[in-house]
Amino acid sequence: MILVTGATGNVGGKVLSLLRADGHKVRALTRDPAKAAFDTGADLEVVAADLGRPETLPAALDGVQKVFLMSLGANKATHDAHLVAAARKAGVEHIVQLSTLGVEMAEDPKKNPLGHWHRVAEDALRESGVPWTILRPNGFMSMNLGWAASVKAEGVARGPLADVPEAIVDPRDIAEVAVRALTEEGHEGRVYELTGPQALTGREQLAVLGSLLGRDLRFETVPLAAHREMMLRHFSEETVNGVITTLEEAIEHGSELHGRLSPDVQRVLGRAPRSFATWAHDHLDFYRA
Ligand SMILES: NC(=O)c1ccc[n+]([C@@H]2O[C@H](COP(=O)([O-])OP(=O)(O)OC[C@H]3O[C@@H](n4cnc5c(N)ncnc54)[C@H](OP(=O)(O)O)[C@@H]3O)[C@@H](O)[C@H]2O)c1
């Protein structure tokens, strides 16, 4: 049995679907099964649990051999530690953990809180004695769905980083690598850096979308203070402050790390990572006026 956290979400949802398509028995973890819209089937169990409430985790892990582990923002360190501790007690054989490429710049927690939360979460897993695989993706291509409303209405995308090249990655590639790590031999003790095939700035990503849509689109750089206000509508203050501090560092010092191209998607999947043009083509309806 494979437990999938974040099963109602972005990467976890894709991991769940791919595992089921491959014929694996899965248990989907969600805080609210009544809200979750899974396709029912004999291959699927749904469990109500909360990574912030460790008392809910032993039942979720009962009979589980492998876990796909994700958690969010400032909760990353504590939520992953809860799951890892419960998994160790339950005799889990392998955890595949979603981390971030930013861990590599996490030396100073004050300058990169986001990377630091993930590093603490990775350390808890490494020190647990449970066999592990760590996935360190770059920024997700799907973050650009945040541009959809303004692109549709005004032909404009707004963001704080117009000109920093980033090799952003398709979440479908992350999920495929996670599934390989969960279901094949040979991935234990490995750290995979997951990037796209090309480093593109925000302006260049928008140009790709514009050319597919046949529209002239404009990038408007948003000051970090305004970006912070926008984020506060969706995320906790602690998470937002961590993201903003990390962005300040990226703007000030450029981003050698986030522009880097990793061979790991190709190594694990035996094919090149999906390009931003492919991702944009497959999600174009979100941007059509
Ligand atoms: N976005 C990026 O550009 C980026 C870049 C690098 C790394 N990452 C990593 O990827 C993560 C985001 O992954 P994602 O996009 O796949 O996330 P996501 O799907 O947006 O996250 C939502 C999921 O989190 C679950 N969740 C939230 N709080 C929970 C809790 N207390 N207990 C159990 N489950 C909880 C939700 O489950 P229910 O609501 O069903 O309970 C839902 O399935 C980040 O946190 C970071 O670690 C992201």
mmCIF file of C-alpha atoms and ligand atoms in Angstrom:
data_model
loop_
_atom_site.group_PDB
_atom_site.id
_atom_site.type_symbol
_atom_site.label_atom_id
_atom_site.label_comp_id
_atom_site.label_asym_id
_atom_site.label_seq_id
_atom_site.Cartn_x
_atom_site.Cartn_y
_atom_site.Cartn_z
ATOM 1 C CA MET A 1 0.000 0.000 0.000
ATOM 2 C CA ILE A 2 1.316 3.454 -0.945
ATOM 3 C CA LEU A 3 0.164 6.488 1.057
ATOM 4 C CA VAL A 4 -0.091 9.697 -0.964
ATOM 5 C CA THR A 5 -0.156 13.008 0.905
ATOM 6 C CA GLY A 6 -1.369 16.099 -0.942
ATOM 7 C CA ALA A 7 -3.588 13.648 -2.831
ATOM 8 C CA THR A 8 -6.221 16.316 -3.559
ATOM 9 C CA GLY A 9 -3.539 18.736 -4.747
ATOM 10 C CA ASN A 10 -1.182 19.485 -7.578
ATOM 11 C CA VAL A 11 1.762 17.046 -7.518
ATOM 12 C CA GLY A 12 0.164 14.562 -5.070
ATOM 13 C CA GLY A 13 -2.984 14.395 -7.207
ATOM 14 C CA LYS A 14 -0.901 13.489 -10.248
ATOM 15 C CA VAL A 15 1.114 10.927 -8.241
ATOM 16 C CA LEU A 16 -2.160 9.320 -7.129
ATOM 17 C CA SER A 17 -3.530 9.099 -10.683
ATOM 18 C CA LEU A 18 -0.299 7.706 -12.138
ATOM 19 C CA LEU A 19 0.006 5.059 -9.413
ATOM 20 C CA ARG A 20 -3.592 3.964 -9.960
ATOM 21 C CA ALA A 21 -3.108 3.861 -13.728
ATOM 22 C CA ASP A 22 -0.115 1.549 -13.109
ATOM 23 C CA GLY A 23 -2.275 -0.775 -10.998
ATOM 24 C CA HIS A 24 -0.928 0.061 -7.530
ATOM 25 C CA LYS A 25 -3.014 0.067 -4.348
ATOM 26 C CA VAL A 26 -3.076 3.565 -2.906
ATOM 27 C CA ARG A 27 -4.325 5.379 0.160
ATOM 28 C CA ALA A 28 -5.123 9.063 -0.348
ATOM 29 C CA LEU A 29 -4.617 11.326 2.658
ATOM 30 C CA THR A 30 -6.860 14.374 2.960
ATOM 31 C CA ARG A 31 -8.089 16.478 5.853
ATOM 32 C CA ASP A 32 -11.632 16.306 4.524
ATOM 33 C CA PRO A 33 -12.681 13.204 2.557
ATOM 34 C CA ALA A 34 -16.185 14.675 2.107
ATOM 35 C CA LYS A 35 -14.737 17.513 -0.006
ATOM 36 C CA ALA A 36 -12.302 15.365 -1.975
ATOM 37 C CA ALA A 37 -13.586 14.225 -5.374
ATOM 38 C CA PHE A 38 -11.676 10.998 -6.047
ATOM 39 C CA ASP A 39 -12.769 8.444 -8.637
ATOM 40 C CA THR A 40 -13.790 5.551 -6.412
ATOM 41 C CA GLY A 41 -12.397 2.063 -6.965
ATOM 42 C CA ALA A 42 -11.167 -1.079 -5.222
ATOM 43 C CA ASP A 43 -7.582 0.185 -5.644
ATOM 44 C CA LEU A 44 -8.250 3.335 -3.560
ATOM 45 C CA GLU A 45 -8.655 3.950 0.156
ATOM 46 C CA VAL A 46 -9.238 7.454 1.453
ATOM 47 C CA VAL A 47 -8.076 8.404 4.933
ATOM 48 C CA ALA A 48 -8.917 11.523 6.950
ATOM 49 C CA ALA A 49 -5.717 12.821 8.539
ATOM 50 C CA ASP A 50 -3.886 16.091 9.101
ATOM 51 C CA LEU A 51 -0.094 16.432 9.033
ATOM 52 C CA GLY A 52 -0.460 19.104 11.722
ATOM 53 C CA ARG A 53 -2.223 16.608 14.030
ATOM 54 C CA PRO A 54 0.203 13.734 14.670
ATOM 55 C CA GLU A 55 -2.466 11.720 16.517
ATOM 56 C CA THR A 56 -4.254 11.230 13.157
ATOM 57 C CA LEU A 57 -1.220 9.669 11.448
ATOM 58 C CA PRO A 58 -0.851 6.119 12.886
ATOM 59 C CA ALA A 59 -4.196 5.054 11.363
ATOM 60 C CA ALA A 60 -3.222 6.643 8.030
ATOM 61 C CA LEU A 61 0.037 4.647 8.016
ATOM 62 C CA ASP A 62 -1.325 1.296 9.148
ATOM 63 C CA GLY A 63 -0.285 -1.347 6.584
ATOM 64 C CA VAL A 64 1.599 1.205 4.438
ATOM 65 C CA GLN A 65 4.971 0.324 2.824
ATOM 66 C CA LYS A 66 5.689 3.541 0.928
ATOM 67 C CA VAL A 67 4.800 7.207 1.246
ATOM 68 C CA PHE A 68 4.763 10.212 -1.086
ATOM 69 C CA LEU A 69 5.294 13.133 1.316
ATOM 70 C CA MET A 70 4.529 16.773 0.620
ATOM 71 C CA SER A 71 3.587 19.626 2.924
ATOM 72 C CA LEU A 72 3.254 23.355 2.644
ATOM 73 C CA GLY A 73 5.128 26.545 3.496
ATOM 74 C CA ALA A 74 6.154 27.396 7.024
ATOM 75 C CA ASN A 75 4.579 24.119 8.213
ATOM 76 C CA LYS A 76 7.002 22.062 6.126
ATOM 77 C CA ALA A 77 9.486 21.232 8.895
ATOM 78 C CA THR A 78 6.952 20.264 11.579
ATOM 79 C CA HIS A 79 4.480 18.497 9.274
ATOM 80 C CA ASP A 80 7.158 16.380 7.592
ATOM 81 C CA ALA A 81 8.690 15.554 10.976
ATOM 82 C CA HIS A 82 5.293 14.347 12.239
ATOM 83 C CA LEU A 83 4.817 12.071 9.242
ATOM 84 C CA VAL A 84 8.391 10.760 9.314
ATOM 85 C CA ALA A 85 8.218 9.910 13.035
ATOM 86 C CA ALA A 86 4.902 8.091 12.611
ATOM 87 C CA ALA A 87 6.194 6.291 9.494
ATOM 88 C CA ARG A 88 9.257 5.048 11.353
ATOM 89 C CA LYS A 89 7.043 3.617 14.101
ATOM 90 C CA ALA A 90 4.747 2.018 11.514
ATOM 91 C CA GLY A 91 7.673 0.295 9.765
ATOM 92 C CA VAL A 92 7.342 2.183 6.468
ATOM 93 C CA GLU A 93 9.974 1.009 3.963
ATOM 94 C CA HIS A 94 10.484 4.090 1.776
ATOM 95 C CA ILE A 95 9.489 7.774 1.797
ATOM 96 C CA VAL A 96 9.692 9.942 -1.323
ATOM 97 C CA GLN A 97 9.785 13.538 -0.129
ATOM 98 C CA LEU A 98 8.915 16.660 -2.118
ATOM 99 C CA SER A 99 11.485 19.317 -1.211
ATOM 100 C CA THR A 100 12.811 22.283 -3.205
ATOM 101 C CA LEU A 101 15.907 23.241 -5.176
ATOM 102 C CA GLY A 102 16.208 26.254 -2.850
ATOM 103 C CA VAL A 103 17.580 23.927 -0.143
ATOM 104 C CA GLU A 104 20.955 24.457 -1.766
ATOM 105 C CA MET A 105 20.947 28.131 -0.745
ATOM 106 C CA ALA A 106 19.679 27.468 2.767
ATOM 107 C CA GLU A 107 22.874 28.168 4.728
ATOM 108 C CA ASP A 108 21.419 31.360 6.211
ATOM 109 C CA PRO A 109 17.841 30.794 7.458
ATOM 110 C CA LYS A 110 17.331 34.583 7.654
ATOM 111 C CA LYS A 111 18.071 35.042 3.933
ATOM 112 C CA ASN A 112 16.280 31.942 2.666
ATOM 113 C CA PRO A 113 13.588 30.821 5.128
ATOM 114 C CA LEU A 114 11.866 28.793 2.412
ATOM 115 C CA GLY A 115 14.995 26.752 1.702
ATOM 116 C CA HIS A 116 15.649 26.452 5.422
ATOM 117 C CA TRP A 117 12.206 24.955 6.210
ATOM 118 C CA HIS A 118 12.820 22.361 3.518
ATOM 119 C CA ARG A 119 16.334 21.611 4.732
ATOM 120 C CA VAL A 120 15.042 20.925 8.259
ATOM 121 C CA ALA A 121 12.383 18.627 6.750
ATOM 122 C CA GLU A 122 14.995 16.791 4.650
ATOM 123 C CA ASP A 123 17.269 16.371 7.693
ATOM 124 C CA ALA A 124 14.424 14.855 9.738
ATOM 125 C CA LEU A 125 13.883 12.280 7.011
ATOM 126 C CA ARG A 126 17.586 11.492 6.502
ATOM 127 C CA GLU A 127 18.108 11.041 10.239
ATOM 128 C CA SER A 128 15.001 8.877 10.725
ATOM 129 C CA GLY A 129 16.502 5.651 9.438
ATOM 130 C CA VAL A 130 13.575 5.232 7.006
ATOM 131 C CA PRO A 131 14.912 4.736 3.449
ATOM 132 C CA TRP A 132 14.331 7.888 1.423
ATOM 133 C CA THR A 133 14.407 9.630 -1.920
ATOM 134 C CA ILE A 134 14.385 13.439 -1.999
ATOM 135 C CA LEU A 135 12.970 15.427 -4.922
ATOM 136 C CA ARG A 136 14.209 19.006 -5.249
ATOM 137 C CA PRO A 137 12.181 20.721 -7.942
ATOM 138 C CA ASN A 138 12.786 24.212 -9.263
ATOM 139 C CA GLY A 139 9.755 26.558 -9.444
ATOM 140 C CA PHE A 140 6.664 24.917 -10.945
ATOM 141 C CA MET A 141 5.454 25.924 -14.435
ATOM 142 C CA SER A 142 1.939 25.809 -12.985
ATOM 143 C CA MET A 143 2.713 28.880 -10.856
ATOM 144 C CA ASN A 144 2.089 30.818 -14.082
ATOM 145 C CA LEU A 145 -1.605 29.976 -13.823
ATOM 146 C CA GLY A 146 -1.576 32.988 -11.484
ATOM 147 C CA TRP A 147 -1.285 35.096 -14.645
ATOM 148 C CA ALA A 148 -4.393 33.625 -16.264
ATOM 149 C CA ALA A 149 -7.015 36.169 -15.095
ATOM 150 C CA SER A 150 -5.022 39.281 -16.041
ATOM 151 C CA VAL A 151 -3.780 37.773 -19.319
ATOM 152 C CA LYS A 152 -7.374 37.005 -20.288
ATOM 153 C CA ALA A 153 -8.770 40.368 -19.232
ATOM 154 C CA GLU A 154 -5.933 42.780 -20.047
ATOM 155 C CA GLY A 155 -3.175 40.953 -21.914
ATOM 156 C CA VAL A 156 -0.896 41.576 -18.913
ATOM 157 C CA ALA A 157 1.075 39.351 -16.533
ATOM 158 C CA ARG A 158 2.255 40.763 -13.230
ATOM 159 C CA GLY A 159 5.074 39.439 -11.096
ATOM 160 C CA PRO A 160 8.173 40.460 -9.157
ATOM 161 C CA LEU A 161 10.766 38.685 -11.340
ATOM 162 C CA ALA A 162 10.672 39.808 -14.983
ATOM 163 C CA ASP A 163 14.272 39.146 -15.961
ATOM 164 C CA VAL A 164 15.654 36.333 -13.785
ATOM 165 C CA PRO A 165 16.144 33.175 -15.896
ATOM 166 C CA GLU A 166 14.625 30.103 -14.241
ATOM 167 C CA ALA A 167 14.536 26.514 -15.475
ATOM 168 C CA ILE A 168 11.002 25.973 -14.181
ATOM 169 C CA VAL A 169 9.662 22.423 -14.213
ATOM 170 C CA ASP A 170 6.385 20.807 -15.259
ATOM 171 C CA PRO A 171 4.622 19.299 -12.176
ATOM 172 C CA ARG A 172 3.727 16.292 -14.350
ATOM 173 C CA ASP A 173 7.452 15.507 -14.617
ATOM 174 C CA ILE A 174 7.831 15.791 -10.826
ATOM 175 C CA ALA A 175 4.948 13.356 -10.334
ATOM 176 C CA GLU A 176 6.387 10.909 -12.886
ATOM 177 C CA VAL A 177 9.776 10.943 -11.139
ATOM 178 C CA ALA A 178 8.032 10.430 -7.772
ATOM 179 C CA VAL A 179 6.180 7.403 -9.134
ATOM 180 C CA ARG A 180 9.393 5.879 -10.503
ATOM 181 C CA ALA A 181 11.054 6.408 -7.112
ATOM 182 C CA LEU A 182 8.092 4.799 -5.326
ATOM 183 C CA THR A 183 7.774 1.799 -7.605
ATOM 184 C CA GLU A 184 11.235 0.950 -9.001
ATOM 185 C CA GLU A 185 14.405 -0.310 -7.330
ATOM 186 C CA GLY A 186 17.482 1.860 -7.128
ATOM 187 C CA HIS A 187 16.196 5.265 -6.003
ATOM 188 C CA GLU A 188 16.883 4.980 -2.271
ATOM 189 C CA GLY A 189 19.339 7.513 -0.857
ATOM 190 C CA ARG A 190 19.139 9.641 -4.025
ATOM 191 C CA VAL A 191 18.511 13.385 -4.245
ATOM 192 C CA TYR A 192 17.024 14.404 -7.610
ATOM 193 C CA GLU A 193 17.128 18.003 -8.786
ATOM 194 C CA LEU A 194 14.183 18.517 -11.093
ATOM 195 C CA THR A 195 14.275 21.336 -13.640
ATOM 196 C CA GLY A 196 12.853 22.088 -17.035
ATOM 197 C CA PRO A 197 15.014 21.882 -20.180
ATOM 198 C CA GLN A 198 15.511 25.644 -20.577
ATOM 199 C CA ALA A 199 16.063 28.694 -18.361
ATOM 200 C CA LEU A 200 13.497 31.354 -19.278
ATOM 201 C CA THR A 201 12.794 34.731 -17.685
ATOM 202 C CA GLY A 202 9.231 35.715 -16.773
ATOM 203 C CA ARG A 203 9.116 37.933 -19.861
ATOM 204 C CA GLU A 204 10.270 35.044 -22.069
ATOM 205 C CA GLN A 205 7.672 32.679 -20.554
ATOM 206 C CA LEU A 206 4.999 35.269 -21.289
ATOM 207 C CA ALA A 207 6.248 35.601 -24.887
ATOM 208 C CA VAL A 208 5.812 31.827 -25.311
ATOM 209 C CA LEU A 209 2.222 32.101 -24.071
ATOM 210 C CA GLY A 210 1.605 35.131 -26.302
ATOM 211 C CA SER A 211 2.850 33.386 -29.401
ATOM 212 C CA LEU A 212 0.642 30.333 -28.732
ATOM 213 C CA LEU A 213 -2.360 32.592 -28.087
ATOM 214 C CA GLY A 214 -1.580 34.856 -31.047
ATOM 215 C CA ARG A 215 -1.693 37.882 -28.719
ATOM 216 C CA ASP A 216 0.744 40.613 -27.720
ATOM 217 C CA LEU A 217 1.160 40.220 -23.963
ATOM 218 C CA ARG A 218 2.915 42.655 -21.639
ATOM 219 C CA PHE A 219 4.876 41.914 -18.433
ATOM 220 C CA GLU A 220 4.434 44.393 -15.601
ATOM 221 C CA THR A 221 6.986 44.162 -12.797
ATOM 222 C CA VAL A 222 5.270 44.337 -9.429
ATOM 223 C CA PRO A 223 7.161 45.771 -6.433
ATOM 224 C CA LEU A 224 7.727 43.163 -3.733
ATOM 225 C CA ALA A 225 5.499 45.056 -1.267
ATOM 226 C CA ALA A 226 2.514 44.729 -3.638
ATOM 227 C CA HIS A 227 3.361 41.100 -4.364
ATOM 228 C CA ARG A 228 3.417 40.477 -0.613
ATOM 229 C CA GLU A 229 -0.085 41.979 -0.214
ATOM 230 C CA MET A 230 -1.372 39.750 -3.014
ATOM 231 C CA MET A 231 0.178 36.620 -1.437
ATOM 232 C CA LEU A 232 -1.302 37.420 1.969
ATOM 233 C CA ARG A 233 -4.748 36.811 0.453
ATOM 234 C CA HIS A 234 -3.812 33.141 -0.049
ATOM 235 C CA PHE A 235 -1.075 32.158 2.449
ATOM 236 C CA SER A 236 -0.134 32.628 6.127
ATOM 237 C CA GLU A 237 1.971 35.652 7.107
ATOM 238 C CA GLU A 238 4.884 33.429 8.133
ATOM 239 C CA THR A 239 4.887 31.637 4.779
ATOM 240 C CA VAL A 240 4.593 34.924 2.840
ATOM 241 C CA ASN A 241 7.423 36.580 4.778
ATOM 242 C CA GLY A 242 9.629 33.576 4.049
ATOM 243 C CA VAL A 243 8.851 33.679 0.321
ATOM 244 C CA ILE A 244 9.415 37.462 0.099
ATOM 245 C CA THR A 245 12.789 37.266 1.871
ATOM 246 C CA THR A 246 13.834 34.487 -0.502
ATOM 247 C CA LEU A 247 12.712 36.577 -3.517
ATOM 248 C CA GLU A 248 14.675 39.611 -2.237
ATOM 249 C CA GLU A 249 17.801 37.455 -2.232
ATOM 250 C CA ALA A 250 17.096 36.217 -5.777
ATOM 251 C CA ILE A 251 16.587 39.777 -7.056
ATOM 252 C CA GLU A 252 19.673 41.139 -5.312
ATOM 253 C CA HIS A 253 22.091 38.371 -6.217
ATOM 254 C CA GLY A 254 20.603 37.002 -9.431
ATOM 255 C CA SER A 255 19.842 33.336 -9.449
ATOM 256 C CA GLU A 256 22.601 31.052 -10.629
ATOM 257 C CA LEU A 257 20.835 28.156 -8.901
ATOM 258 C CA HIS A 258 17.409 28.619 -10.471
ATOM 259 C CA GLY A 259 18.804 28.989 -13.979
ATOM 260 C CA ARG A 260 20.708 25.714 -13.790
ATOM 261 C CA LEU A 261 19.670 22.770 -15.984
ATOM 262 C CA SER A 262 19.680 19.413 -14.209
ATOM 263 C CA PRO A 263 20.001 16.070 -16.048
ATOM 264 C CA ASP A 264 17.941 14.218 -13.399
ATOM 265 C CA VAL A 265 14.515 14.143 -15.124
ATOM 266 C CA GLN A 266 16.202 12.709 -18.226
ATOM 267 C CA ARG A 267 18.163 10.206 -16.093
ATOM 268 C CA VAL A 268 15.127 8.919 -14.218
ATOM 269 C CA LEU A 269 12.487 9.050 -16.957
ATOM 270 C CA GLY A 270 14.732 8.312 -19.942
ATOM 271 C CA ARG A 271 13.386 11.338 -21.807
ATOM 272 C CA ALA A 272 13.883 15.098 -21.741
ATOM 273 C CA PRO A 273 11.837 17.180 -19.291
ATOM 274 C CA ARG A 274 8.742 18.805 -20.773
ATOM 275 C CA SER A 275 9.400 22.313 -22.107
ATOM 276 C CA PHE A 276 7.504 25.418 -21.026
ATOM 277 C CA ALA A 277 6.027 25.570 -24.545
ATOM 278 C CA THR A 278 4.555 22.082 -24.018
ATOM 279 C CA TRP A 279 3.159 23.015 -20.612
ATOM 280 C CA ALA A 280 1.713 26.259 -22.016
ATOM 281 C CA HIS A 281 0.165 24.458 -25.007
ATOM 282 C CA ASP A 282 -1.497 21.930 -22.683
ATOM 283 C CA HIS A 283 -2.900 24.659 -20.399
ATOM 284 C CA LEU A 284 -3.778 27.294 -23.000
ATOM 285 C CA ASP A 285 -7.505 27.213 -22.276
ATOM 286 C CA PHE A 286 -6.838 28.807 -18.881
ATOM 287 C CA TYR A 287 -5.475 31.893 -20.699
ATOM 288 C CA ARG A 288 -7.958 32.240 -23.555
ATOM 289 C CA ALA A 289 -10.178 35.300 -23.364
HETATM 290 N N1 LIG B 1 5.220 25.900 -6.225
HETATM 291 C C1 LIG B 1 6.498 25.871 -6.548
HETATM 292 O O1 LIG B 1 6.950 26.584 -7.461
HETATM 293 C C2 LIG B 1 7.422 24.947 -5.787
HETATM 294 C C3 LIG B 1 8.792 24.930 -6.089
HETATM 295 C C4 LIG B 1 9.633 24.037 -5.424
HETATM 296 C C5 LIG B 1 9.110 23.194 -4.459
HETATM 297 N N2 LIG B 1 7.772 23.233 -4.158
HETATM 298 C C6 LIG B 1 7.259 22.309 -3.109
HETATM 299 O O2 LIG B 1 6.001 21.829 -3.501
HETATM 300 C C7 LIG B 1 5.035 22.132 -2.493
HETATM 301 C C8 LIG B 1 3.704 22.445 -3.146
HETATM 302 O O3 LIG B 1 3.298 21.291 -3.849
HETATM 303 P P1 LIG B 1 1.901 21.234 -4.580
HETATM 304 O O4 LIG B 1 1.789 22.347 -5.559
HETATM 305 O O5 LIG B 1 1.722 19.844 -5.051
HETATM 306 O O6 LIG B 1 0.937 21.573 -3.359
HETATM 307 P P2 LIG B 1 -0.629 21.734 -3.398
HETATM 308 O O7 LIG B 1 -1.213 20.637 -4.184
HETATM 309 O O8 LIG B 1 -1.008 23.122 -3.771
HETATM 310 O O9 LIG B 1 -1.029 21.578 -1.859
HETATM 311 C C9 LIG B 1 -2.344 21.308 -1.484
HETATM 312 C C10 LIG B 1 -2.399 19.946 -0.822
HETATM 313 O O10 LIG B 1 -1.852 20.059 0.502
HETATM 314 C C11 LIG B 1 -2.670 19.297 1.376
HETATM 315 N N3 LIG B 1 -2.566 19.819 2.732
HETATM 316 C C12 LIG B 1 -2.552 21.125 3.112
HETATM 317 N N4 LIG B 1 -2.469 21.209 4.462
HETATM 318 C C13 LIG B 1 -2.452 19.936 4.936
HETATM 319 C C14 LIG B 1 -2.386 19.368 6.237
HETATM 320 N N5 LIG B 1 -2.325 20.142 7.342
HETATM 321 N N6 LIG B 1 -2.374 18.017 6.355
HETATM 322 C C15 LIG B 1 -2.448 17.216 5.249
HETATM 323 N N7 LIG B 1 -2.507 17.703 3.981
HETATM 324 C C16 LIG B 1 -2.510 19.040 3.836
HETATM 325 C C17 LIG B 1 -4.062 19.491 0.813
HETATM 326 O O11 LIG B 1 -4.862 18.407 1.233
HETATM 327 P P3 LIG B 1 -6.401 18.562 1.743
HETATM 328 O O12 LIG B 1 -6.830 19.977 1.515
HETATM 329 O O13 LIG B 1 -7.155 17.586 0.895
HETATM 330 O O14 LIG B 1 -6.351 18.170 3.172
HETATM 331 C C18 LIG B 1 -3.817 19.449 -0.701
HETATM 332 O O15 LIG B 1 -3.878 18.137 -1.198
HETATM 333 C C19 LIG B 1 5.609 23.309 -1.718
HETATM 334 O O16 LIG B 1 5.119 23.352 -0.404
HETATM 335 C C20 LIG B 1 7.096 23.007 -1.773
HETATM 336 O O17 LIG B 1 7.399 22.087 -0.750
HETATM 337 C C21 LIG B 1 6.930 24.080 -4.801
#
